[in-house]
Coordinates of C-alpha atoms and ligand atoms in Angstrom, one line a residue:
Chain M
M7 CA 48.6 -51.2 54.4
P8 CA 48.0 -52.2 50.8
L9 CA 48.2 -49.1 48.5
N10 CA 45.8 -48.2 45.8
F11 CA 48.0 -48.1 42.8
H12 CA 45.2 -46.8 40.6
T13 CA 44.9 -43.5 42.5
I14 CA 48.7 -43.0 42.7
K15 CA 48.7 -41.9 39.1
K16 CA 46.9 -38.7 40.2
D17 CA 50.0 -37.7 42.1
F18 CA 51.8 -37.3 38.7
P19 CA 50.6 -34.3 36.8
I20 CA 52.2 -35.5 33.5
F21 CA 49.3 -37.9 33.2
T22 CA 46.8 -35.1 33.4
T23 CA 48.7 -33.2 30.6
H24 CA 49.1 -36.4 28.5
K25 CA 45.9 -38.4 29.2
K26 CA 46.6 -41.2 26.8
L27 CA 50.3 -41.6 27.7
V28 CA 51.4 -45.1 28.5
Y29 CA 54.8 -44.5 30.0
L30 CA 57.0 -47.6 30.0
D31 CA 60.4 -46.0 30.1
N32 CA 60.9 -45.7 33.8
A33 CA 64.3 -47.2 33.8
A34 CA 65.5 -44.1 31.8
T35 CA 63.8 -41.7 34.1
T36 CA 60.6 -41.6 36.2
Q37 CA 57.9 -39.0 36.1
K38 CA 57.7 -36.5 39.0
P39 CA 55.0 -36.4 41.6
S40 CA 53.4 -33.0 42.6
A41 CA 55.2 -33.2 46.0
V42 CA 58.6 -33.1 44.2
I43 CA 57.5 -30.4 41.6
N44 CA 56.1 -28.3 44.4
A45 CA 59.2 -28.7 46.5
L46 CA 61.3 -27.0 43.8
A47 CA 59.0 -24.0 43.6
H48 CA 58.6 -23.9 47.3
H49 CA 62.4 -23.8 47.8
Y50 CA 62.8 -20.9 45.3
R51 CA 59.9 -19.0 46.9
T52 CA 60.9 -19.4 50.5
A53 CA 64.5 -20.3 51.0
N54 CA 66.6 -19.5 47.9
A55 CA 70.2 -18.4 48.7
N56 CA 73.6 -19.9 48.2
I57 CA 74.5 -22.3 51.0
K58 CA 77.4 -22.3 53.6
R59 CA 78.5 -18.8 52.6
G60 CA 76.1 -16.2 53.8
I61 CA 76.0 -15.1 57.4
Y62 CA 72.4 -14.2 57.1
G63 CA 69.1 -15.9 57.8
L64 CA 68.1 -16.8 54.3
S65 CA 71.4 -18.5 53.5
E66 CA 71.2 -20.4 56.8
D67 CA 67.7 -21.6 55.8
A68 CA 69.0 -22.8 52.5
T69 CA 71.9 -24.6 54.1
E70 CA 69.5 -26.2 56.6
A71 CA 67.2 -27.4 53.8
Y72 CA 70.1 -28.8 51.9
E73 CA 71.6 -30.6 54.9
E74 CA 68.2 -31.9 55.9
A75 CA 67.9 -33.4 52.4
R76 CA 71.3 -35.1 53.0
W77 CA 70.0 -36.5 56.2
K78 CA 66.8 -37.8 54.6
V79 CA 68.8 -39.5 51.8
A80 CA 71.1 -41.1 54.4
Q81 CA 68.1 -42.5 56.4
F82 CA 66.5 -43.6 53.1
C83 CA 69.4 -45.7 52.0
G84 CA 70.3 -47.1 55.4
T85 CA 73.0 -45.2 57.2
P86 CA 72.4 -43.0 60.3
C87 CA 75.3 -40.8 59.3
A88 CA 74.5 -38.0 56.9
R89 CA 78.1 -37.1 56.3
Q90 CA 78.5 -40.4 54.4
I91 CA 76.2 -39.1 51.7
I92 CA 77.9 -37.0 49.0
F93 CA 75.6 -35.2 46.6
T94 CA 76.6 -35.6 43.0
K95 CA 75.1 -34.7 39.6
N96 CA 74.0 -38.3 38.9
T97 CA 75.2 -41.9 39.1
T98 CA 77.7 -41.2 36.4
E99 CA 79.4 -38.4 38.3
A100 CA 79.4 -40.5 41.5
I101 CA 81.2 -43.4 39.7
N102 CA 83.7 -40.9 38.2
L103 CA 84.4 -39.6 41.6
V104 CA 85.2 -43.0 43.0
A105 CA 87.1 -44.0 39.9
H106 CA 89.4 -41.0 40.3
S107 CA 89.7 -40.7 44.0
F108 CA 89.9 -44.3 44.9
T109 CA 92.4 -45.3 42.2
R110 CA 94.6 -42.3 43.1
A111 CA 94.8 -43.4 46.7
H112 CA 94.8 -47.2 46.3
C113 CA 96.0 -48.4 42.9
K114 CA 99.4 -48.9 41.3
R115 CA 100.3 -49.8 37.7
G116 CA 99.3 -53.3 37.0
D117 CA 96.5 -53.4 39.6
E118 CA 93.1 -54.7 38.5
I119 CA 89.5 -53.5 38.7
L120 CA 86.7 -56.1 38.4
L121 CA 83.6 -55.2 36.4
T122 CA 80.8 -57.2 34.9
V123 CA 79.5 -57.4 31.3
M124 CA 76.1 -56.4 32.8
E125 CA 77.2 -52.9 33.5
H126 CA 75.8 -49.7 32.2
H127 CA 78.4 -47.7 30.2
S128 CA 78.7 -45.3 33.1
N129 CA 80.2 -48.1 35.1
I130 CA 82.6 -49.1 32.3
V131 CA 83.9 -46.1 30.5
P132 CA 85.2 -44.1 33.6
W133 CA 87.2 -47.2 34.5
Q134 CA 88.5 -47.6 31.0
M135 CA 89.7 -44.0 31.0
I136 CA 91.4 -44.3 34.4
A137 CA 92.8 -47.7 33.5
K138 CA 94.5 -46.2 30.5
E139 CA 95.8 -43.2 32.6
R140 CA 97.2 -45.3 35.4
G141 CA 98.1 -48.5 33.7
L142 CA 95.4 -50.6 35.4
K143 CA 93.7 -53.7 34.0
L144 CA 90.0 -54.3 33.8
R145 CA 88.4 -57.7 34.0
F146 CA 84.8 -58.5 33.1
V147 CA 82.7 -61.1 34.8
N148 CA 80.4 -62.9 32.4
I149 CA 76.7 -63.7 32.7
T150 CA 74.9 -67.0 32.6
K151 CA 72.4 -68.0 29.9
T152 CA 69.6 -67.0 32.2
G153 CA 71.0 -63.5 32.5
E154 CA 72.5 -63.7 36.0
L155 CA 76.0 -63.0 37.2
D156 CA 78.2 -66.1 36.7
M157 CA 79.6 -66.5 40.2
R158 CA 82.1 -69.1 39.2
D159 CA 83.5 -66.8 36.5
L160 CA 83.6 -64.0 39.1
K161 CA 85.7 -66.1 41.5
S162 CA 88.0 -67.1 38.7
K163 CA 88.6 -63.5 37.7
I164 CA 89.7 -62.4 41.2
T165 CA 93.5 -62.1 41.5
S166 CA 95.9 -60.8 44.1
R167 CA 96.0 -57.5 42.2
T168 CA 92.2 -56.9 42.2
K169 CA 91.8 -53.6 44.0
L170 CA 88.0 -52.9 43.6
C171 CA 84.9 -54.5 42.2
A172 CA 82.3 -52.3 40.6
V173 CA 79.0 -54.0 40.0
T174 CA 75.4 -53.0 39.3
H175 CA 72.7 -53.8 41.9
V176 CA 70.1 -54.3 39.2
S177 CA 70.7 -54.7 35.4
N178 CA 69.1 -51.8 33.4
V179 CA 68.5 -54.2 30.6
L180 CA 67.6 -57.6 32.1
G181 CA 66.2 -56.4 35.5
T182 CA 68.4 -59.0 37.2
I183 CA 68.8 -58.3 40.9
N184 CA 72.4 -59.2 41.8
P185 CA 73.1 -60.9 45.1
I186 CA 75.1 -57.9 46.4
A187 CA 75.3 -59.0 50.1
E188 CA 76.7 -62.3 49.1
L189 CA 79.1 -60.8 46.6
V190 CA 80.3 -58.3 49.2
T191 CA 81.0 -61.1 51.7
L192 CA 82.9 -63.0 49.1
L193 CA 85.0 -60.0 48.0
H194 CA 85.6 -58.6 51.5
A195 CA 86.9 -62.0 52.5
R196 CA 89.6 -61.4 49.9
G197 CA 90.1 -57.8 51.0
I198 CA 88.4 -56.3 47.9
P199 CA 86.1 -53.3 48.4
V200 CA 82.9 -53.0 46.4
L201 CA 81.2 -50.2 44.6
V202 CA 77.5 -50.8 43.8
D203 CA 75.7 -49.0 41.0
G204 CA 72.2 -48.6 42.5
A205 CA 70.7 -46.6 39.7
Q206 CA 68.1 -49.2 38.8
A207 CA 67.6 -50.5 42.4
I208 CA 66.8 -47.4 44.4
G209 CA 63.1 -46.9 44.9
H210 CA 62.3 -50.3 43.4
I211 CA 63.7 -52.7 46.0
P212 CA 64.8 -52.1 49.5
V213 CA 68.3 -50.6 49.7
H214 CA 70.1 -50.7 53.0
V215 CA 73.8 -49.9 52.4
E216 CA 74.8 -51.2 55.8
K217 CA 73.1 -54.5 55.4
L218 CA 74.5 -54.8 51.9
G219 CA 77.9 -54.1 53.5
C220 CA 79.3 -52.3 50.4
D221 CA 81.9 -49.6 50.4
F222 CA 80.3 -47.3 47.9
Y223 CA 76.8 -47.1 46.7
V224 CA 75.7 -44.7 44.0
F225 CA 72.3 -43.6 42.4
S226 CA 70.5 -40.9 40.5
G227 CA 67.7 -38.9 41.8
H228 CA 65.8 -38.7 38.5
K229 CA 65.1 -42.4 38.5
M230 CA 63.4 -42.2 41.9
F231 CA 60.9 -39.3 41.2
A232 CA 63.4 -36.5 42.0
P233 CA 64.7 -33.9 39.5
T234 CA 67.6 -34.5 37.1
G235 CA 70.9 -33.0 38.1
I236 CA 71.1 -34.6 41.5
G237 CA 72.4 -38.0 42.6
A238 CA 74.2 -39.5 45.6
L239 CA 77.2 -41.4 46.6
Y240 CA 77.4 -43.3 49.9
I241 CA 80.9 -43.8 51.2
H242 CA 81.7 -46.3 54.0
Q243 CA 83.4 -44.8 57.0
K244 CA 86.5 -46.6 56.1
Y245 CA 87.1 -44.4 53.1
L246 CA 85.3 -41.3 54.1
E247 CA 88.2 -39.4 55.7
T248 CA 91.0 -40.8 53.6
L249 CA 89.8 -40.5 50.0
P250 CA 91.4 -37.5 48.2
P251 CA 89.1 -35.0 46.5
F252 CA 87.8 -35.4 43.0
Q253 CA 86.8 -32.1 41.6
S254 CA 88.2 -29.0 43.3
G255 CA 87.3 -25.4 43.7
G256 CA 85.2 -23.4 46.1
D257 CA 83.3 -24.8 49.0
M258 CA 85.6 -27.8 49.4
V259 CA 88.6 -26.0 50.9
L260 CA 89.6 -24.8 54.4
S261 CA 92.2 -22.3 53.2
V262 CA 93.9 -21.4 50.1
T263 CA 97.2 -19.6 49.5
E264 CA 99.0 -19.0 46.2
R265 CA 101.0 -22.1 46.9
G266 CA 98.2 -24.6 47.7
A267 CA 95.1 -25.4 49.6
T268 CA 93.9 -27.5 52.5
F269 CA 90.6 -29.4 52.2
Q270 CA 87.5 -29.7 54.2
D271 CA 86.3 -33.0 55.6
A272 CA 83.6 -35.1 53.9
P273 CA 81.0 -34.4 52.6
E274 CA 82.2 -30.9 51.6
R275 CA 85.6 -32.2 50.4
F276 CA 83.8 -34.0 47.6
E277 CA 81.3 -31.2 46.7
A278 CA 83.2 -28.6 44.8
G279 CA 81.3 -25.5 43.7
T280 CA 77.6 -24.6 44.2
P281 CA 75.5 -27.7 44.1
P282 CA 72.0 -28.0 42.7
I283 CA 70.5 -27.0 46.0
E284 CA 66.8 -27.1 45.1
A285 CA 67.3 -30.4 43.4
A286 CA 68.9 -31.9 46.5
V287 CA 66.0 -30.6 48.6
A288 CA 63.5 -32.2 46.1
L289 CA 65.5 -35.4 46.3
G290 CA 64.8 -35.4 50.1
V291 CA 61.1 -35.0 49.3
A292 CA 61.2 -37.8 46.8
A293 CA 62.8 -40.1 49.4
D294 CA 59.9 -39.1 51.8
Y295 CA 57.4 -39.8 49.1
I296 CA 58.8 -43.3 48.5
S297 CA 59.0 -44.1 52.2
K298 CA 55.4 -43.0 52.7
L299 CA 54.3 -45.5 50.0
G300 CA 56.6 -48.1 51.4
V301 CA 59.4 -49.6 49.3
M302 CA 58.0 -53.1 50.1
N303 CA 54.6 -52.1 48.8
I304 CA 56.2 -50.7 45.6
R305 CA 58.2 -53.9 45.2
Q306 CA 55.1 -56.0 45.6
H307 CA 53.2 -53.9 43.0
E308 CA 56.1 -54.2 40.6
I309 CA 56.4 -58.0 41.1
T310 CA 52.6 -58.4 40.4
L311 CA 52.8 -56.2 37.3
T312 CA 56.1 -57.8 36.0
A313 CA 54.7 -61.4 36.5
Y314 CA 51.6 -60.4 34.6
A315 CA 53.6 -58.8 31.8
L316 CA 56.0 -61.7 31.5
R317 CA 53.1 -64.1 31.3
K318 CA 51.2 -62.0 28.8
L319 CA 54.2 -61.0 26.6
A320 CA 55.5 -64.6 26.4
R321 CA 52.2 -65.6 24.7
I322 CA 52.7 -63.2 21.8
P323 CA 54.1 -65.0 18.8
G324 CA 57.5 -63.8 17.7
I325 CA 58.6 -62.4 21.0
T326 CA 61.9 -63.2 22.7
L327 CA 62.3 -62.1 26.3
F328 CA 65.7 -61.5 27.7
G329 CA 66.8 -62.1 31.3
P330 CA 65.3 -63.9 34.2
K331 CA 61.8 -65.3 33.7
K332 CA 60.6 -65.0 37.2
A333 CA 59.3 -61.7 38.5
Q334 CA 60.8 -62.4 42.0
Q335 CA 64.3 -62.5 40.5
K336 CA 64.1 -59.2 38.8
T337 CA 62.7 -55.7 38.8
G338 CA 60.1 -54.4 36.4
V339 CA 62.5 -54.1 33.5
I340 CA 61.7 -56.3 30.5
S341 CA 63.8 -56.3 27.4
F342 CA 62.7 -58.2 24.3
A343 CA 63.1 -58.8 20.6
F344 CA 60.0 -58.9 18.4
N345 CA 60.0 -60.8 15.2
T346 CA 62.4 -59.3 12.8
I347 CA 61.2 -55.7 13.6
H348 CA 64.2 -53.6 14.7
P349 CA 63.7 -52.1 18.2
H350 CA 63.9 -48.6 16.8
D351 CA 61.2 -49.2 14.2
L352 CA 59.1 -50.8 17.0
A353 CA 59.5 -47.9 19.3
S354 CA 58.4 -45.5 16.5
L355 CA 55.3 -47.6 15.8
L356 CA 54.4 -47.8 19.5
D357 CA 54.9 -44.1 19.9
E358 CA 52.0 -43.7 17.4
K359 CA 49.9 -45.4 20.0
N360 CA 51.2 -43.1 22.8
I361 CA 53.2 -46.0 24.3
A362 CA 56.7 -44.9 25.4
I363 CA 59.3 -47.7 25.5
R364 CA 63.1 -47.6 25.0
A365 CA 64.9 -49.0 22.0
G366 CA 68.6 -49.4 21.4
H367 CA 71.5 -50.7 23.4
H368 CA 70.4 -48.9 26.6
C369 CA 74.0 -47.9 27.2
A370 CA 74.9 -51.5 27.7
M371 CA 76.7 -52.5 24.5
P372 CA 78.8 -55.3 26.1
L373 CA 75.7 -56.9 27.6
H374 CA 73.9 -56.8 24.3
R375 CA 76.9 -58.4 22.6
S376 CA 76.8 -61.2 25.1
L377 CA 73.1 -61.6 24.4
G378 CA 74.0 -61.9 20.7
V379 CA 72.0 -58.8 19.6
T380 CA 72.9 -55.2 18.8
A381 CA 69.8 -53.7 20.3
S382 CA 66.6 -54.5 22.1
A383 CA 63.2 -53.0 23.0
R384 CA 62.6 -52.3 26.7
A385 CA 59.5 -51.7 28.8
S386 CA 60.1 -50.7 32.4
F387 CA 57.6 -50.1 35.2
S388 CA 57.0 -47.8 38.0
I389 CA 54.3 -47.3 40.7
Y390 CA 51.8 -45.6 38.4
N391 CA 51.8 -48.4 35.8
T392 CA 48.9 -50.8 35.9
K393 CA 47.9 -54.0 34.0
K394 CA 46.1 -51.7 31.6
D395 CA 49.4 -50.4 30.4
V396 CA 50.7 -53.9 29.9
D397 CA 47.5 -54.7 28.0
A398 CA 48.0 -51.7 25.8
L399 CA 51.5 -52.8 25.0
C400 CA 50.5 -56.3 24.2
A401 CA 47.5 -55.2 22.0
A402 CA 49.8 -52.8 20.1
L403 CA 52.3 -55.6 19.4
V404 CA 49.6 -57.9 18.1
T405 CA 48.2 -55.1 15.9
I406 CA 51.6 -54.4 14.4
T407 CA 52.2 -58.1 13.6
D408 CA 48.8 -58.2 11.9
A409 CA 49.4 -55.0 9.9
L410 CA 52.7 -56.3 8.6
H411 CA 51.4 -59.8 7.9
I412 CA 54.1 -61.5 10.0
Chain K
M26 CA 55.8 -43.0 12.2
D27 CA 52.3 -44.4 11.5
I28 CA 51.8 -48.0 10.5
A29 CA 50.8 -47.2 6.9
H30 CA 54.0 -45.3 6.2
F31 CA 56.0 -47.9 8.1
K32 CA 54.4 -50.7 6.1
K33 CA 55.7 -49.3 2.9
I34 CA 59.2 -48.9 4.4
W35 CA 59.1 -52.4 5.9
E36 CA 58.1 -54.0 2.6
H37 CA 60.6 -52.0 0.7
A38 CA 63.3 -53.2 3.1
Q39 CA 62.3 -56.8 2.7
L40 CA 62.3 -56.7 -1.1
S41 CA 65.1 -54.3 -2.0
P42 CA 66.9 -55.3 -5.1
Y43 CA 70.0 -53.5 -3.8
A44 CA 70.4 -55.7 -0.8
G45 CA 73.6 -57.9 -1.1
V46 CA 77.3 -57.6 -1.8
I47 CA 79.2 -56.9 -4.9
K48 CA 82.1 -59.4 -5.2
R49 CA 84.7 -57.0 -6.6
P50 CA 83.4 -53.4 -5.9
D51 CA 85.3 -50.5 -7.2
M52 CA 84.4 -48.5 -4.2
S53 CA 82.9 -49.3 -0.8
G54 CA 82.3 -47.9 2.6
T55 CA 81.1 -48.9 6.0
G56 CA 79.6 -47.1 9.0
E57 CA 77.5 -47.5 12.0
N58 CA 74.9 -45.7 14.0
P59 CA 76.4 -45.0 17.3
L60 CA 73.0 -44.8 18.9
C61 CA 72.1 -48.4 18.3
G62 CA 75.2 -50.1 16.9
D63 CA 73.5 -50.7 13.5
T64 CA 76.0 -51.3 10.8
L65 CA 75.9 -50.6 7.1
R66 CA 78.2 -51.4 4.1
I67 CA 77.8 -50.0 0.7
D68 CA 79.5 -51.4 -2.5
L69 CA 79.6 -49.5 -5.8
V70 CA 80.6 -50.5 -9.3
V71 CA 82.0 -47.4 -11.0
K72 CA 83.0 -47.1 -14.6
N73 CA 84.5 -43.8 -15.9
G74 CA 83.2 -42.0 -12.9
I75 CA 79.7 -43.2 -13.3
I76 CA 78.0 -45.5 -10.8
R77 CA 76.9 -48.6 -12.7
D78 CA 75.7 -50.8 -9.8
A79 CA 75.2 -50.5 -6.1
K80 CA 74.5 -52.9 -3.2
F81 CA 74.3 -52.8 0.5
T82 CA 74.6 -55.1 3.5
H83 CA 73.0 -53.9 6.6
H84 CA 72.3 -55.0 10.1
G85 CA 69.7 -52.7 11.6
C86 CA 66.3 -51.1 11.3
A87 CA 63.9 -51.1 8.4
L88 CA 64.2 -47.3 8.1
S89 CA 67.9 -47.2 7.5
A90 CA 67.7 -50.2 5.1
T91 CA 65.0 -48.5 3.0
A92 CA 66.7 -45.2 3.1
T93 CA 69.9 -46.9 1.8
S94 CA 68.0 -48.7 -0.9
L95 CA 66.3 -45.5 -2.1
L96 CA 69.6 -43.7 -2.0
L97 CA 71.4 -46.4 -4.1
E98 CA 68.5 -46.5 -6.6
S99 CA 68.8 -42.8 -7.1
L100 CA 72.6 -43.0 -7.5
I101 CA 72.8 -45.6 -10.2
G102 CA 73.7 -43.9 -13.5
K103 CA 75.0 -40.8 -11.7
R104 CA 78.5 -39.5 -11.3
V105 CA 80.3 -40.5 -8.1
A106 CA 81.0 -36.9 -7.4
T107 CA 77.2 -36.2 -7.1
I108 CA 77.3 -38.2 -3.8
Q109 CA 79.2 -35.4 -2.1
K110 CA 76.6 -32.8 -3.2
L111 CA 73.7 -34.7 -1.6
N112 CA 72.3 -33.4 1.7
E113 CA 69.9 -34.4 4.4
Y114 CA 67.0 -32.7 2.5
D115 CA 67.6 -34.8 -0.6
L116 CA 67.5 -38.1 1.3
L117 CA 64.4 -37.1 3.3
K118 CA 62.7 -36.3 0.1
L119 CA 63.6 -39.7 -1.3
I120 CA 62.3 -41.4 1.9
G121 CA 59.0 -39.6 1.6
A122 CA 57.7 -40.6 5.0
P123 CA 57.9 -38.3 8.0
V124 CA 61.1 -39.0 10.0
S125 CA 61.0 -37.8 13.6
P126 CA 64.1 -36.2 15.1
A127 CA 64.7 -39.3 17.2
R128 CA 65.0 -41.4 14.0
L129 CA 67.0 -38.9 11.9
S130 CA 70.3 -40.8 12.7
C131 CA 68.8 -44.0 11.3
A132 CA 67.5 -42.3 8.2
L133 CA 70.8 -40.5 7.5
L134 CA 73.2 -43.4 8.1
P135 CA 73.3 -44.3 4.4
L136 CA 74.3 -40.7 3.4
R137 CA 77.1 -40.8 5.9
V138 CA 78.4 -44.1 4.6
A139 CA 77.9 -43.2 0.9
K140 CA 79.9 -40.0 1.4
A141 CA 82.7 -42.0 2.9
V142 CA 83.1 -44.7 0.2
Q143 CA 86.7 -45.3 -0.8
Q144 CA 88.4 -46.7 -3.9
K145 CA 89.1 -50.4 -3.3
Ligands
LIG9 C1 72.4 -49.3 35.9 C2 72.6 -47.8 35.5 N1 73.8 -47.2 35.9 C3 74.0 -45.9 35.6 C4 73.1 -45.2 34.9 C5 73.5 -43.8 34.6 O1 72.7 -42.9 35.3 P1 72.8 -41.3 35.0 O2 72.7 -41.1 33.6 O3 71.7 -40.7 35.8 O4 74.2 -40.9 35.5 C6 71.9 -45.7 34.5 C7 70.9 -44.9 33.8 O5 70.6 -45.1 32.7 C8 71.7 -47.1 34.9 O6 70.5 -47.7 34.5

């Protein structure tokens, strides 16, 4: 059923509070629908207690809500087994978890981790820290001129010491959708497991971890209409029982003596301390919200909008668009340079017109370096954006050029 | 920032007489804005503790370029030691246009770099 993307905006109260807001920074975080906002309040009003501790009804209700959310997230990203979903704070924490636990169990001095220059800092810096600590080597796969992963370069950077490849599903700057299934096949054939950073993919394109075949998949709730403070890590069965814990403390142990502790199985083993219970519950609700709309419908809407924006922006004099030029090859993330106006100046000027875009390096300095710029301006779409928003952006860009006589 | 204020800043940045390098500076300093990777270099000619000339090279936004230009203009003829006495308020007064919290690090970059200039 085709959806009415003009009425969807009504699901998001922020646009009632800020009637003129043109929100084009969805790659940073999405707005929240009433369903998610209400779920937070509903949980506090009806089921608030700590989980897995109390032997009383309310704590059991809270535990049940939390575990139901885990199950929903598992279904949402394509595994029938809820235990394979670990709740984390965000993408960053999930990557840190794998960086620590995986390397502790599987890497020796001199081993290599394969990354790409397309990565967000959160998929670079944790590996740099670990590499320093454990004497590992990082290798970076380059991108092509059109902003795609250079598969030839990738193959040439695999060695007998490559122990893991960590790669983004979708670039947060270029919107490039990487061929993960193909990449996983290639790497698995050489015995190399794959971590996929799904922060920019989840909720925008279909994500099915089992079809992708990856070993780890990570994402943040706040980029898929859920609250901040909750994210998820999918772990393949192969590693679920054997990976050592990351953080430690309460809730993840079986028993503790003064001399040591024994640990629970996954997922509890990886969830030390009290988690953001209500945020997890709301993440489950956000997953339901997306499923109800249909990820394919969302994808179709974003393709239409992105194609329109690419076409319209390309006609503005002085604009340089980065990344793939076809909407089918990318998500609704468009980064650009505009005349000689610095992205920060541009964002300030657009803000005057209630247009919210992102300016800077978008936590991807190596990628910007490979594009030959220090910063860019970025517009990114979600389901509540329409052609009107694109028109507003384009009109504002033209006005700015006129006012500055460039 | 509204377009009228920005236009002044933009034009100033384009026309600044302080843009450039000094071949043999007595003091210079460099710095960057960690938020966006913008870089700035300030060169000073200093005679008997007095700043006689100043130039900057800059890769970044118009706001930080203009802030630098205005700062250097205000420093020429003053003692080097006065740089250390300048604060955020002084620079914002010089800029004159409203600077939102998000842009503060752009506007204040020249102050940070100026305070860190070293004898060559
Ligand atoms: C591709 C990518 N990876 C990782 C992250 C980090 O997400 P978070 O800050 O929620 O941990 C982001 C968010 O900006 C992203 O776009």
